[in-house]
mmCIF file of C-alpha atoms in Angstrom:
data_model
loop_
_atom_site.group_PDB
_atom_site.id
_atom_site.type_symbol
_atom_site.label_atom_id
_atom_site.label_comp_id
_atom_site.label_asym_id
_atom_site.label_seq_id
_atom_site.Cartn_x
_atom_site.Cartn_y
_atom_site.Cartn_z
ATOM 1 C CA LYS A 17 -13.488 -8.288 7.529
ATOM 2 C CA ASN A 18 -14.635 -6.150 10.439
ATOM 3 C CA ALA A 19 -13.645 -2.992 8.582
ATOM 4 C CA LEU A 20 -15.673 -4.103 5.571
ATOM 5 C CA LEU A 21 -18.716 -5.026 7.654
ATOM 6 C CA TYR A 22 -18.805 -1.903 9.800
ATOM 7 C CA THR A 23 -18.028 0.397 6.897
ATOM 8 C CA TYR A 24 -20.966 -1.129 5.034
ATOM 9 C CA ILE A 25 -23.193 -0.380 8.034
ATOM 10 C CA LEU A 26 -22.148 3.267 7.806
ATOM 11 C CA PHE A 27 -22.807 3.205 4.069
ATOM 12 C CA LEU A 28 -26.370 1.993 4.665
ATOM 13 C CA ILE A 29 -26.921 4.640 7.326
ATOM 14 C CA GLY A 30 -25.703 7.370 5.004
ATOM 15 C CA LYS A 31 -27.842 6.072 2.158
ATOM 16 C CA ASN A 32 -31.074 5.178 3.949
ATOM 17 C CA ARG A 33 -31.194 7.458 6.982
ATOM 18 C CA TYR A 34 -29.559 10.585 5.604
ATOM 19 C CA GLY A 35 -30.179 10.211 1.872
ATOM 20 C CA VAL A 36 -26.641 11.200 0.877
ATOM 21 C CA ASP A 37 -26.072 11.408 -2.882
ATOM 22 C CA HIS A 38 -24.608 8.097 -4.062
ATOM 23 C CA ALA A 39 -21.503 9.532 -5.742
ATOM 24 C CA VAL A 40 -20.695 11.703 -2.719
ATOM 25 C CA LEU A 41 -21.377 8.848 -0.300
ATOM 26 C CA ARG A 42 -19.231 6.419 -2.262
ATOM 27 C CA ARG A 43 -16.178 8.677 -1.962
ATOM 28 C CA ALA A 44 -16.730 9.327 1.745
ATOM 29 C CA ILE A 45 -17.160 5.632 2.488
ATOM 30 C CA ALA A 46 -14.112 4.720 0.386
ATOM 31 C CA ARG A 47 -12.004 7.130 2.435
ATOM 32 C CA TRP A 48 -13.451 5.695 5.661
ATOM 33 C CA PHE A 49 -12.709 2.122 4.616
ATOM 34 C CA TYR A 50 -9.147 3.042 3.601
ATOM 35 C CA MET A 51 -8.610 4.738 6.962
ATOM 36 C CA SER A 52 -10.209 2.046 9.110
ATOM 37 C CA SER A 53 -8.338 -0.758 7.314
ATOM 38 C CA LEU A 54 -4.982 1.013 7.444
ATOM 39 C CA THR A 55 -5.298 1.893 11.151
ATOM 40 C CA MET A 56 -6.965 -1.402 12.184
ATOM 41 C CA ARG A 57 -9.793 0.636 13.697
ATOM 42 C CA TYR A 58 -12.027 -2.392 14.124
ATOM 43 C CA THR A 59 -9.407 -4.966 15.095
ATOM 44 C CA ASN A 60 -9.256 -4.606 18.874
ATOM 45 C CA SER A 61 -12.673 -4.362 20.592
ATOM 46 C CA PRO A 62 -14.464 -3.831 17.273
ATOM 47 C CA GLU A 63 -17.925 -3.768 18.874
ATOM 48 C CA SER A 64 -16.891 -0.879 21.125
ATOM 49 C CA ALA A 65 -15.380 1.001 18.192
ATOM 50 C CA ILE A 66 -18.493 0.782 16.000
ATOM 51 C CA GLU A 67 -20.682 1.628 19.000
ATOM 52 C CA GLU A 68 -18.711 4.831 19.497
ATOM 53 C CA ASP A 69 -19.078 5.622 15.801
ATOM 54 C CA LEU A 70 -22.858 5.111 15.982
ATOM 55 C CA VAL A 71 -23.257 7.080 19.217
ATOM 56 C CA ARG A 72 -21.712 10.133 17.556
ATOM 57 C CA LEU A 73 -24.430 10.005 14.890
ATOM 58 C CA ARG A 74 -27.319 10.266 17.362
ATOM 59 C CA ASP A 75 -27.384 14.037 17.119
ATOM 60 C CA VAL A 76 -26.685 14.174 13.386
ATOM 61 C CA THR A 77 -29.798 15.317 11.543
ATOM 62 C CA ASP A 78 -28.813 15.428 7.880
ATOM 63 C CA GLY A 79 -26.423 14.151 5.253
ATOM 64 C CA LYS A 80 -24.134 17.136 5.562
ATOM 65 C CA GLY A 81 -23.607 16.392 9.244
ATOM 66 C CA PHE A 82 -23.061 12.703 8.516
ATOM 67 C CA LEU A 83 -20.346 13.440 5.966
ATOM 68 C CA ALA A 84 -18.753 16.012 8.267
ATOM 69 C CA ASP A 85 -18.541 13.464 11.078
ATOM 70 C CA LEU A 86 -16.802 10.879 8.864
ATOM 71 C CA GLU A 87 -14.319 13.441 7.592
ATOM 72 C CA GLU A 88 -13.652 14.818 11.074
ATOM 73 C CA GLN A 89 -12.905 11.379 12.473
ATOM 74 C CA THR A 90 -10.730 10.476 9.491
ATOM 75 C CA SER A 91 -8.694 13.670 9.822
ATOM 76 C CA ALA A 92 -8.312 13.110 13.563
ATOM 77 C CA VAL A 93 -6.684 9.733 12.901
ATOM 78 C CA LEU A 94 -4.688 10.366 9.724
ATOM 79 C CA THR A 95 -2.620 13.226 11.096
ATOM 80 C CA GLY A 96 0.759 14.440 9.922
ATOM 81 C CA ASP A 97 2.400 12.407 12.670
ATOM 82 C CA PHE A 98 0.553 9.300 11.545
ATOM 83 C CA TRP A 99 1.926 9.593 8.012
ATOM 84 C CA SER A 100 5.473 10.557 9.011
ATOM 85 C CA VAL A 101 5.997 8.528 12.209
ATOM 86 C CA THR A 102 3.318 5.929 12.972
ATOM 87 C CA LEU A 103 2.895 4.444 9.507
ATOM 88 C CA PRO A 104 6.637 4.060 8.758
ATOM 89 C CA SER A 105 6.939 2.351 12.151
ATOM 90 C CA ASN A 106 4.047 0.025 11.287
ATOM 91 C CA LEU A 107 5.848 -0.874 8.073
ATOM 92 C CA ALA A 108 8.802 -2.254 10.036
ATOM 93 C CA THR A 109 7.426 -5.783 9.784
ATOM 94 C CA SER A 110 7.765 -8.941 7.724
ATOM 95 C CA SER A 111 4.066 -9.834 8.003
ATOM 96 C CA GLY A 112 2.566 -10.578 4.610
ATOM 97 C CA GLY A 113 -0.877 -9.762 6.012
ATOM 98 C CA SER A 114 0.009 -6.297 7.264
ATOM 99 C CA PRO A 115 -2.763 -3.727 6.605
ATOM 100 C CA SER A 116 -0.099 -1.213 5.593
ATOM 101 C CA LEU A 117 1.157 -3.592 2.886
ATOM 102 C CA TYR A 118 -2.330 -3.944 1.410
ATOM 103 C CA ALA A 119 -2.763 -0.171 1.648
ATOM 104 C CA PHE A 120 0.421 0.175 -0.418
ATOM 105 C CA TYR A 121 -0.992 -2.141 -3.076
ATOM 106 C CA ALA A 122 -4.227 -0.146 -3.059
ATOM 107 C CA ALA A 123 -2.242 3.079 -3.391
ATOM 108 C CA LEU A 124 -0.388 1.710 -6.413
ATOM 109 C CA GLN A 125 -3.699 0.925 -8.089
ATOM 110 C CA LEU A 126 -5.170 4.324 -7.195
ATOM 111 C CA GLN A 127 -2.087 5.934 -8.753
ATOM 112 C CA LYS A 128 -2.594 3.774 -11.851
ATOM 113 C CA ALA A 129 0.940 2.466 -11.402
ATOM 114 C CA ASP A 130 2.590 -0.145 -13.561
ATOM 115 C CA VAL A 131 4.368 -3.123 -12.054
ATOM 116 C CA LEU A 132 8.008 -2.252 -11.397
ATOM 117 C CA PHE A 133 10.087 -2.249 -14.621
ATOM 118 C CA SER A 134 6.997 -3.292 -16.596
ATOM 119 C CA ASN A 135 4.467 -1.669 -18.916
ATOM 120 C CA LEU A 136 1.615 -3.708 -17.414
ATOM 121 C CA SER A 137 -0.553 -2.123 -14.740
ATOM 122 C CA VAL A 138 -0.708 -3.299 -11.154
ATOM 123 C CA SER A 139 -4.510 -3.337 -11.301
ATOM 124 C CA SER A 140 -4.613 -5.647 -14.329
ATOM 125 C CA LEU A 141 -2.137 -8.122 -12.867
ATOM 126 C CA LEU A 142 -3.765 -8.154 -9.418
ATOM 127 C CA ASP A 143 -7.274 -8.503 -10.851
ATOM 128 C CA PRO A 144 -8.982 -11.232 -8.749
ATOM 129 C CA ALA A 145 -11.115 -12.165 -11.751
ATOM 130 C CA VAL A 146 -8.012 -13.370 -13.606
ATOM 131 C CA LYS A 147 -7.497 -17.046 -12.823
ATOM 132 C CA GLU A 148 -4.164 -18.532 -13.877
ATOM 133 C CA LYS A 149 -2.094 -21.464 -12.701
ATOM 134 C CA LYS A 150 0.737 -19.048 -11.923
ATOM 135 C CA ALA A 151 0.097 -15.509 -10.733
ATOM 136 C CA PRO A 152 1.366 -13.036 -13.368
ATOM 137 C CA VAL A 153 2.796 -10.758 -10.687
ATOM 138 C CA ASP A 154 4.824 -11.665 -7.624
ATOM 139 C CA ARG A 155 6.559 -10.070 -4.660
ATOM 140 C CA HIS A 156 10.281 -9.890 -5.250
ATOM 141 C CA HIS A 157 13.050 -9.355 -2.717
ATOM 142 C CA LEU A 158 14.830 -6.216 -3.909
ATOM 143 C CA PHE A 159 17.819 -7.423 -1.909
ATOM 144 C CA PRO A 160 17.630 -11.224 -2.494
ATOM 145 C CA ARG A 161 17.744 -13.425 0.590
ATOM 146 C CA SER A 162 20.863 -15.296 -0.445
ATOM 147 C CA TYR A 163 22.660 -12.006 -1.044
ATOM 148 C CA LEU A 164 21.631 -10.739 2.395
ATOM 149 C CA LYS A 165 22.701 -14.006 3.990
ATOM 150 C CA LYS A 166 26.150 -13.674 2.458
ATOM 151 C CA SER A 167 26.245 -10.115 3.807
ATOM 152 C CA GLY A 168 25.637 -11.381 7.338
ATOM 153 C CA ILE A 169 21.886 -10.667 7.510
ATOM 154 C CA THR A 170 20.596 -14.133 8.340
ATOM 155 C CA LYS A 171 17.320 -13.579 10.216
ATOM 156 C CA THR A 172 14.281 -14.290 8.065
ATOM 157 C CA ALA A 173 12.321 -11.473 9.710
ATOM 158 C CA GLU A 174 14.979 -9.010 8.554
ATOM 159 C CA GLN A 175 15.264 -10.449 5.057
ATOM 160 C CA ASN A 176 11.473 -10.436 4.565
ATOM 161 C CA GLN A 177 10.803 -6.866 5.625
ATOM 162 C CA ILE A 178 7.911 -5.264 3.731
ATOM 163 C CA ALA A 179 10.301 -2.546 2.585
ATOM 164 C CA ASN A 180 12.447 -5.176 0.857
ATOM 165 C CA PHE A 181 9.664 -6.248 -1.496
ATOM 166 C CA ALA A 182 8.378 -4.899 -4.789
ATOM 167 C CA LEU A 183 5.759 -6.140 -7.225
ATOM 168 C CA VAL A 184 7.356 -7.466 -10.423
ATOM 169 C CA GLU A 185 6.212 -9.666 -13.264
ATOM 170 C CA TRP A 186 6.604 -13.351 -12.513
ATOM 171 C CA GLN A 187 9.056 -13.896 -15.368
ATOM 172 C CA ASP A 188 11.240 -11.019 -14.167
ATOM 173 C CA LYS A 189 11.334 -12.555 -10.707
ATOM 174 C CA ILE A 190 12.538 -15.837 -12.206
ATOM 175 C CA ASP A 191 15.173 -14.100 -14.325
ATOM 176 C CA ILE A 192 16.530 -12.000 -11.455
ATOM 177 C CA SER A 193 16.815 -15.009 -9.156
ATOM 178 C CA ASP A 194 19.436 -14.352 -6.449
ATOM 179 C CA ASP A 195 21.445 -11.676 -8.240
ATOM 180 C CA PRO A 196 22.487 -8.708 -6.069
ATOM 181 C CA PRO A 197 20.602 -5.503 -6.942
ATOM 182 C CA ALA A 198 23.741 -3.754 -8.186
ATOM 183 C CA SER A 199 23.970 -6.534 -10.775
ATOM 184 C CA TYR A 200 20.409 -6.649 -12.117
ATOM 185 C CA ILE A 201 18.910 -3.191 -11.518
ATOM 186 C CA PRO A 202 20.896 -1.226 -14.162
ATOM 187 C CA ASP A 203 19.749 -3.642 -16.879
ATOM 188 C CA TYR A 204 16.080 -3.346 -15.847
ATOM 189 C CA GLU A 205 16.307 0.433 -15.611
ATOM 190 C CA ARG A 206 17.816 0.536 -19.100
ATOM 191 C CA ARG A 207 15.090 -1.749 -20.470
ATOM 192 C CA LEU A 208 12.345 0.513 -19.144
ATOM 193 C CA VAL A 209 14.024 3.721 -20.322
ATOM 194 C CA ASP A 210 14.584 2.266 -23.794
ATOM 195 C CA THR A 211 10.912 1.330 -24.135
ATOM 196 C CA LYS A 212 9.097 4.113 -22.276
ATOM 197 C CA GLY A 213 11.601 6.884 -21.596
ATOM 198 C CA GLU A 214 13.372 8.399 -18.599
ATOM 199 C CA ALA A 215 10.170 9.957 -17.257
ATOM 200 C CA ALA A 216 8.589 6.508 -16.945
ATOM 201 C CA LEU A 217 11.433 5.306 -14.734
ATOM 202 C CA GLU A 218 11.177 8.409 -12.543
ATOM 203 C CA LEU A 219 7.430 7.916 -12.166
ATOM 204 C CA GLN A 220 7.740 4.220 -11.342
ATOM 205 C CA TYR A 221 10.390 4.922 -8.731
ATOM 206 C CA GLU A 222 8.178 7.555 -7.116
ATOM 207 C CA GLN A 223 5.124 5.286 -7.085
ATOM 208 C CA HIS A 224 7.026 2.223 -5.868
ATOM 209 C CA ALA A 225 8.833 4.222 -3.173
ATOM 210 C CA LEU A 226 12.284 3.843 -4.719
ATOM 211 C CA TRP A 227 14.961 6.265 -5.919
ATOM 212 C CA PRO A 228 18.072 6.283 -8.125
ATOM 213 C CA GLY A 229 20.959 4.423 -6.568
ATOM 214 C CA TRP A 230 18.908 2.840 -3.776
ATOM 215 C CA TRP A 231 20.801 -0.436 -4.153
ATOM 216 C CA ASP A 232 24.075 1.190 -3.071
ATOM 217 C CA MET A 233 22.773 2.014 0.418
ATOM 218 C CA PRO A 234 23.445 -0.149 3.490
ATOM 219 C CA TYR A 235 20.486 -2.468 3.931
ATOM 220 C CA ASP A 236 19.266 -0.966 7.226
ATOM 221 C CA LYS A 237 19.448 2.568 5.819
ATOM 222 C CA PHE A 238 17.598 1.432 2.708
ATOM 223 C CA LEU A 239 14.773 -0.078 4.785
ATOM 224 C CA GLY A 240 14.311 3.086 6.835
ATOM 225 C CA GLU A 241 14.226 5.336 3.780
ATOM 226 C CA ARG A 242 11.869 3.092 1.843
ATOM 227 C CA ARG A 243 9.402 2.825 4.740
ATOM 228 C CA SER A 244 9.066 6.590 4.731
ATOM 229 C CA ARG A 245 8.576 6.607 0.967
ATOM 230 C CA ILE A 246 6.024 3.788 1.102
ATOM 231 C CA ALA A 247 4.103 5.822 3.684
ATOM 232 C CA ASP A 248 4.197 8.779 1.272
ATOM 233 C CA SER A 249 2.875 6.569 -1.535
ATOM 234 C CA ILE A 250 0.054 5.304 0.685
ATOM 235 C CA ARG A 251 -0.833 8.896 1.553
ATOM 236 C CA ARG A 252 -0.913 9.878 -2.130
ATOM 237 C CA GLY A 253 -3.265 6.981 -2.781
ATOM 238 C CA PHE A 254 -5.597 8.117 0.000
ATOM 239 C CA GLU A 255 -5.623 11.668 -1.342
ATOM 240 C CA LEU A 256 -6.692 10.366 -4.757
ATOM 241 C CA ILE A 257 -9.924 8.870 -3.419
#
């Protein structure tokens, strides 16, 4: 909420004080909101953070300078180390409210991705305007909890890692149930290839931060690899803004 509020303040400043073209301003502000949400810029001491942002603008005299300041600050935060080290580390969580998880969902929509093993888009199934008794899309444990429990992984925080979830259609989630991935994945891969072709499977795996044979990896190795790939997907989404 803070990110939304303070980003809107910057939008108004760019529009009313500096007269930045609307289309140009919209892209700059979208990138700022993505960055500030992902990095929790306005979570701790938000008043101090926005004050620092506003102080920097005191000497800015035109729209070009305003846009340059936003881009400079964004680049200073979203460094190579952020994408390759900090963000994968932030993804090592089971929190359903993690900013990095929502950034991943945003990235999937920006990439115009379909739901995993589906021909329906993420954006259409996550549309907040669609009101149904049962959500058409759901988070699915790629390695089901019961399977992990039998494998000796009993802690809920480990079973519910962000990297162990993928967006699937609700009916697919019901059908998969507690089957181990080695049991259900080949059938779902085959279904997608038969309907949309091999290239569609490759694209979905890239967008959803997966890869051929991922289910054969030890669970801890899988989580580490997928965190890095999720971070890559989030970065691709940001670069599409």
